[in-house]
Amino acid sequence: LYVAGPRRIALRDISEDDKKGETTVKLLDTSEPRSQFSSNAQREDARRAVTNYASKLKVNDVKVTVLSKTFEGKTSMSERWYGTKYNIKPIKQATLVRWSSPPLASGMGISLPRPNLFIPSESGLRLKGKTKAVAEKNKNMNGKTIDARKKTFEERMVAATPPALIRDDGRWTVHFKQDDVFGKPKAFVILQLSSKNTYDTPKKAVLGQLYEACVTDRLEEYAYDATLADLSYNVQVLPRGVRL
């Protein structure tokens, strides 16, 4: 089962044609993903399709491929196009029985990963005027709404609206610009702890670099879930202080 996109699911059928070097592929749903990108209906369709095919992945239908140089000289068949040597043999019935009744994952020291606390919920998202912003962005000089992909070169070269300065009180400088195309929340935060002592001696400079390496190493496991949530951070000890 290959999942090539939000609404592109293909099932590869193993048939007699495969022995001739041919592959049969059925496209199950090839509607354009742009139309319903990330919609609830689309996700439900994909969920049902994947669940349906996953239910058909049974032990009796499995095919295991093993590649090893130790099989050299022990094969009796040859692939048509590249001459690859191979053998086909059935899986032992005792192995199939053992696979059909596997032990509990907990008894094998396997468990599901803990919930990722860095993944935000959509309940707290607030978009202001998204439809209006997209419509304004896709209007040409005559005031008519056009497809963004059909814009002229001059229309594409119009500078984007810069972020607005919403706070600047000497301690914080905050700019804001909403993603008016996809509505994706995104933030960049730079914290500067100013100090003139981080690089005033060679010893302090070396200790600062050691501290930077230790912090990164200490947070590596903790920050792994953050990287899965498309978050990143960086700690730097600079001549002007510590920057996060």
Short mmCIF file of C-alpha atoms in Angstrom, two decimals:
data_model
loop_
_atom_site.label_atom_id
_atom_site.label_comp_id
_atom_site.label_asym_id
_atom_site.label_seq_id
_atom_site.Cartn_x
_atom_site.Cartn_y
_atom_site.Cartn_z
CA LEU A 1 0.00 0.00 0.00
CA TYR A 2 1.49 3.29 -1.07
CA VAL A 3 0.15 6.62 0.23
CA ALA A 4 1.45 9.25 -2.17
CA GLY A 5 -0.47 12.24 -0.88
CA PRO A 6 -3.55 13.40 1.05
CA ARG A 7 -5.91 12.03 -1.58
CA ARG A 8 -3.65 9.84 -3.69
CA ILE A 9 -3.73 6.21 -2.60
CA ALA A 10 -2.46 3.40 -4.80
CA LEU A 11 -2.56 -0.35 -4.29
CA ARG A 12 0.06 -2.49 -5.97
CA ASP A 13 -1.38 -5.83 -7.03
CA ILE A 14 1.00 -8.80 -7.06
CA SER A 15 0.00 -10.93 -10.01
CA GLU A 16 1.43 -13.25 -12.61
CA ASP A 17 2.39 -10.18 -14.64
CA ASP A 18 5.06 -9.35 -12.06
CA LYS A 19 7.01 -12.41 -13.17
CA LYS A 20 7.29 -10.75 -16.57
CA GLY A 21 8.66 -7.57 -15.10
CA GLU A 22 5.32 -5.78 -15.27
CA THR A 23 3.46 -4.08 -12.45
CA THR A 24 -0.28 -3.52 -12.08
CA VAL A 25 -1.19 -0.34 -10.24
CA LYS A 26 -4.71 0.86 -9.42
CA LEU A 27 -5.28 4.48 -8.51
CA LEU A 28 -8.11 4.55 -6.02
CA ASP A 29 -8.61 8.27 -5.52
CA THR A 30 -6.81 10.76 -7.73
CA SER A 31 -8.82 13.91 -7.10
CA GLU A 32 -6.75 17.06 -6.84
CA PRO A 33 -5.64 17.57 -3.20
CA ARG A 34 -5.65 21.39 -3.58
CA SER A 35 -9.46 21.46 -3.59
CA GLN A 36 -9.95 19.98 -0.12
CA PHE A 37 -6.53 20.26 1.44
CA SER A 38 -6.65 19.10 5.07
CA SER A 39 -10.45 19.07 5.23
CA ASN A 40 -12.29 16.81 7.68
CA ALA A 41 -14.09 14.98 4.87
CA GLN A 42 -10.81 14.27 3.10
CA ARG A 43 -9.21 12.94 6.27
CA GLU A 44 -12.19 10.65 6.91
CA ASP A 45 -11.98 9.25 3.35
CA ALA A 46 -8.28 8.55 3.78
CA ARG A 47 -8.86 7.01 7.21
CA ARG A 48 -11.49 4.62 5.87
CA ALA A 49 -9.36 3.64 2.89
CA VAL A 50 -6.26 2.96 4.97
CA THR A 51 -8.27 1.05 7.59
CA ASN A 52 -9.89 -1.04 4.87
CA TYR A 53 -6.60 -2.08 3.29
CA ALA A 54 -4.82 -2.50 6.61
CA SER A 55 -7.48 -5.03 7.59
CA LYS A 56 -6.44 -7.11 4.57
CA LEU A 57 -2.79 -7.28 5.63
CA LYS A 58 -2.85 -10.80 7.03
CA VAL A 59 -0.12 -13.28 7.85
CA ASN A 60 -1.29 -15.71 5.14
CA ASP A 61 -0.85 -13.02 2.46
CA VAL A 62 2.58 -11.76 3.52
CA LYS A 63 5.63 -11.82 1.27
CA VAL A 64 9.04 -11.45 2.92
CA THR A 65 12.05 -10.39 0.84
CA VAL A 66 15.52 -11.21 2.15
CA LEU A 67 18.65 -9.81 0.47
CA SER A 68 22.05 -11.26 1.29
CA LYS A 69 25.31 -12.16 -0.41
CA THR A 70 25.22 -15.46 1.46
CA PHE A 71 22.64 -16.71 -1.07
CA GLU A 72 25.16 -16.57 -3.90
CA GLY A 73 25.33 -19.93 -5.68
CA LYS A 74 22.20 -21.18 -3.89
CA THR A 75 19.54 -19.73 -6.22
CA SER A 76 17.76 -21.36 -9.11
CA MET A 77 15.81 -18.50 -10.73
CA SER A 78 16.88 -15.36 -12.60
CA GLU A 79 15.12 -12.03 -13.01
CA ARG A 80 14.38 -11.17 -16.64
CA TRP A 81 15.76 -7.65 -17.01
CA TYR A 82 18.82 -7.46 -14.76
CA GLY A 83 19.58 -11.13 -14.34
CA THR A 84 19.26 -10.98 -10.54
CA LYS A 85 19.40 -14.45 -9.05
CA TYR A 86 16.66 -15.39 -6.59
CA ASN A 87 14.60 -18.18 -5.06
CA ILE A 88 10.97 -18.39 -3.98
CA LYS A 89 9.92 -20.69 -1.16
CA PRO A 90 6.88 -20.83 1.14
CA ILE A 91 7.07 -19.67 4.74
CA LYS A 92 6.99 -22.55 7.18
CA GLN A 93 3.58 -23.26 8.70
CA ALA A 94 5.05 -23.15 12.20
CA THR A 95 6.31 -19.61 11.52
CA LEU A 96 2.88 -18.51 10.28
CA VAL A 97 1.25 -19.92 13.41
CA ARG A 98 3.75 -18.08 15.61
CA TRP A 99 3.15 -14.82 13.72
CA SER A 100 -0.61 -15.27 14.04
CA SER A 101 -0.38 -15.30 17.84
CA PRO A 102 2.31 -12.78 18.70
CA PRO A 103 3.12 -11.92 22.33
CA LEU A 104 1.87 -8.69 23.84
CA ALA A 105 3.95 -5.65 22.97
CA SER A 106 4.32 -4.84 26.67
CA GLY A 107 5.99 -8.20 27.24
CA MET A 108 8.53 -7.41 24.51
CA GLY A 109 9.46 -4.04 25.96
CA ILE A 110 7.61 -2.20 23.18
CA SER A 111 5.17 0.60 23.90
CA LEU A 112 3.46 3.41 22.09
CA PRO A 113 5.25 6.77 22.22
CA ARG A 114 4.00 9.24 24.79
CA PRO A 115 1.76 12.10 23.58
CA ASN A 116 3.72 14.92 21.98
CA LEU A 117 3.09 17.94 24.19
CA PHE A 118 4.59 20.28 21.58
CA ILE A 119 1.81 19.68 19.05
CA PRO A 120 -0.75 22.48 19.50
CA SER A 121 -4.49 22.01 19.18
CA GLU A 122 -6.47 23.89 16.57
CA SER A 123 -8.99 25.06 19.17
CA GLY A 124 -6.81 28.01 20.11
CA LEU A 125 -6.15 29.31 16.59
CA ARG A 126 -7.58 32.70 15.74
CA LEU A 127 -7.61 33.93 12.15
CA LYS A 128 -8.72 37.45 11.39
CA GLY A 129 -10.09 38.22 7.96
CA LYS A 130 -8.51 35.29 6.19
CA THR A 131 -11.04 35.17 3.37
CA LYS A 132 -10.79 38.90 2.78
CA ALA A 133 -6.99 38.82 2.83
CA VAL A 134 -6.82 36.03 0.28
CA ALA A 135 -9.37 37.73 -1.93
CA GLU A 136 -7.49 41.04 -1.81
CA LYS A 137 -4.23 39.31 -2.59
CA ASN A 138 -5.73 37.63 -5.67
CA LYS A 139 -7.27 40.77 -7.20
CA ASN A 140 -5.77 42.34 -10.27
CA MET A 141 -5.75 46.01 -11.13
CA ASN A 142 -9.33 45.85 -12.46
CA GLY A 143 -10.63 44.60 -9.12
CA LYS A 144 -11.49 41.14 -10.39
CA THR A 145 -10.51 38.03 -8.46
CA ILE A 146 -8.04 35.87 -10.41
CA ASP A 147 -6.24 32.60 -9.94
CA ALA A 148 -2.88 33.20 -8.26
CA ARG A 149 -1.28 30.80 -10.74
CA LYS A 150 -2.43 32.99 -13.65
CA LYS A 151 -0.98 36.27 -12.43
CA THR A 152 1.19 38.31 -14.75
CA PHE A 153 4.85 38.92 -14.04
CA GLU A 154 4.11 42.47 -12.84
CA GLU A 155 1.41 41.22 -10.47
CA ARG A 156 3.76 38.61 -9.06
CA MET A 157 6.47 41.19 -8.44
CA VAL A 158 4.31 43.31 -6.12
CA ALA A 159 6.04 43.45 -2.74
CA ALA A 160 4.43 41.55 0.11
CA THR A 161 2.94 43.48 2.99
CA PRO A 162 5.60 43.74 5.75
CA PRO A 163 4.88 42.64 9.33
CA ALA A 164 3.29 45.27 11.59
CA LEU A 165 5.14 46.51 14.67
CA ILE A 166 2.70 45.85 17.54
CA ARG A 167 5.02 46.43 20.51
CA ASP A 168 8.27 48.31 21.04
CA ASP A 169 8.76 49.44 24.63
CA GLY A 170 12.52 49.18 24.99
CA ARG A 171 12.32 45.64 26.38
CA TRP A 172 10.33 43.89 23.68
CA THR A 173 10.18 44.43 19.94
CA VAL A 174 7.28 42.44 18.49
CA HIS A 175 6.22 42.27 14.84
CA PHE A 176 3.11 40.45 13.63
CA LYS A 177 1.93 39.24 10.25
CA GLN A 178 -0.78 36.64 9.79
CA ASP A 179 -0.36 33.85 7.27
CA ASP A 180 -3.25 34.82 4.99
CA VAL A 181 -2.69 31.96 2.53
CA PHE A 182 -2.67 28.76 4.59
CA GLY A 183 -3.48 30.08 8.06
CA LYS A 184 -0.51 28.22 9.52
CA PRO A 185 0.66 29.47 12.93
CA LYS A 186 4.33 30.35 12.94
CA ALA A 187 6.49 32.33 15.34
CA PHE A 188 10.13 33.39 15.60
CA VAL A 189 11.37 34.39 19.06
CA ILE A 190 14.86 35.75 19.76
CA LEU A 191 15.85 36.33 23.39
CA GLN A 192 19.11 38.15 24.12
CA LEU A 193 20.61 38.04 27.63
CA SER A 194 23.13 40.85 27.38
CA SER A 195 26.43 40.55 29.20
CA LYS A 196 29.90 41.98 28.62
CA ASN A 197 31.58 39.18 30.58
CA THR A 198 31.05 36.22 28.24
CA TYR A 199 34.14 36.94 26.12
CA ASP A 200 36.22 39.34 28.20
CA THR A 201 38.86 36.64 28.87
CA PRO A 202 39.97 33.57 26.87
CA LYS A 203 38.93 31.32 29.77
CA LYS A 204 35.39 32.71 29.84
CA ALA A 205 35.13 32.37 26.07
CA VAL A 206 36.06 28.67 26.28
CA LEU A 207 33.69 28.10 29.22
CA GLY A 208 30.92 29.81 27.24
CA GLN A 209 31.39 27.44 24.31
CA LEU A 210 31.46 24.48 26.72
CA TYR A 211 28.23 25.70 28.33
CA GLU A 212 26.60 26.00 24.89
CA ALA A 213 27.59 22.41 24.02
CA CYS A 214 26.36 21.10 27.39
CA VAL A 215 22.96 22.78 27.08
CA THR A 216 22.45 21.39 23.58
CA ASP A 217 23.43 17.90 24.71
CA ARG A 218 21.24 18.05 27.82
CA LEU A 219 18.15 19.13 25.89
CA GLU A 220 18.62 16.79 22.93
CA GLU A 221 16.22 14.09 24.13
CA TYR A 222 13.70 16.60 25.48
CA ALA A 223 13.71 18.61 22.24
CA TYR A 224 13.24 15.56 20.00
CA ASP A 225 9.44 15.77 20.25
CA ALA A 226 9.69 19.46 19.44
CA THR A 227 11.48 18.70 16.17
CA LEU A 228 8.64 16.30 15.26
CA ALA A 229 6.23 19.21 15.78
CA ASP A 230 8.29 21.36 13.37
CA LEU A 231 9.82 23.42 16.18
CA SER A 232 13.50 24.25 16.55
CA TYR A 233 15.74 26.20 18.89
CA ASN A 234 19.34 27.32 19.14
CA VAL A 235 21.47 28.47 22.09
CA GLN A 236 24.49 30.66 21.37
CA VAL A 237 27.09 32.20 23.68
CA LEU A 238 28.24 35.34 21.87
CA PRO A 239 30.53 38.26 22.76
CA ARG A 240 27.43 40.33 23.59
CA GLY A 241 25.80 37.67 25.82
CA VAL A 242 23.64 34.57 25.51
CA ARG A 243 21.12 34.33 22.68
CA LEU A 244 18.19 31.90 22.57
#
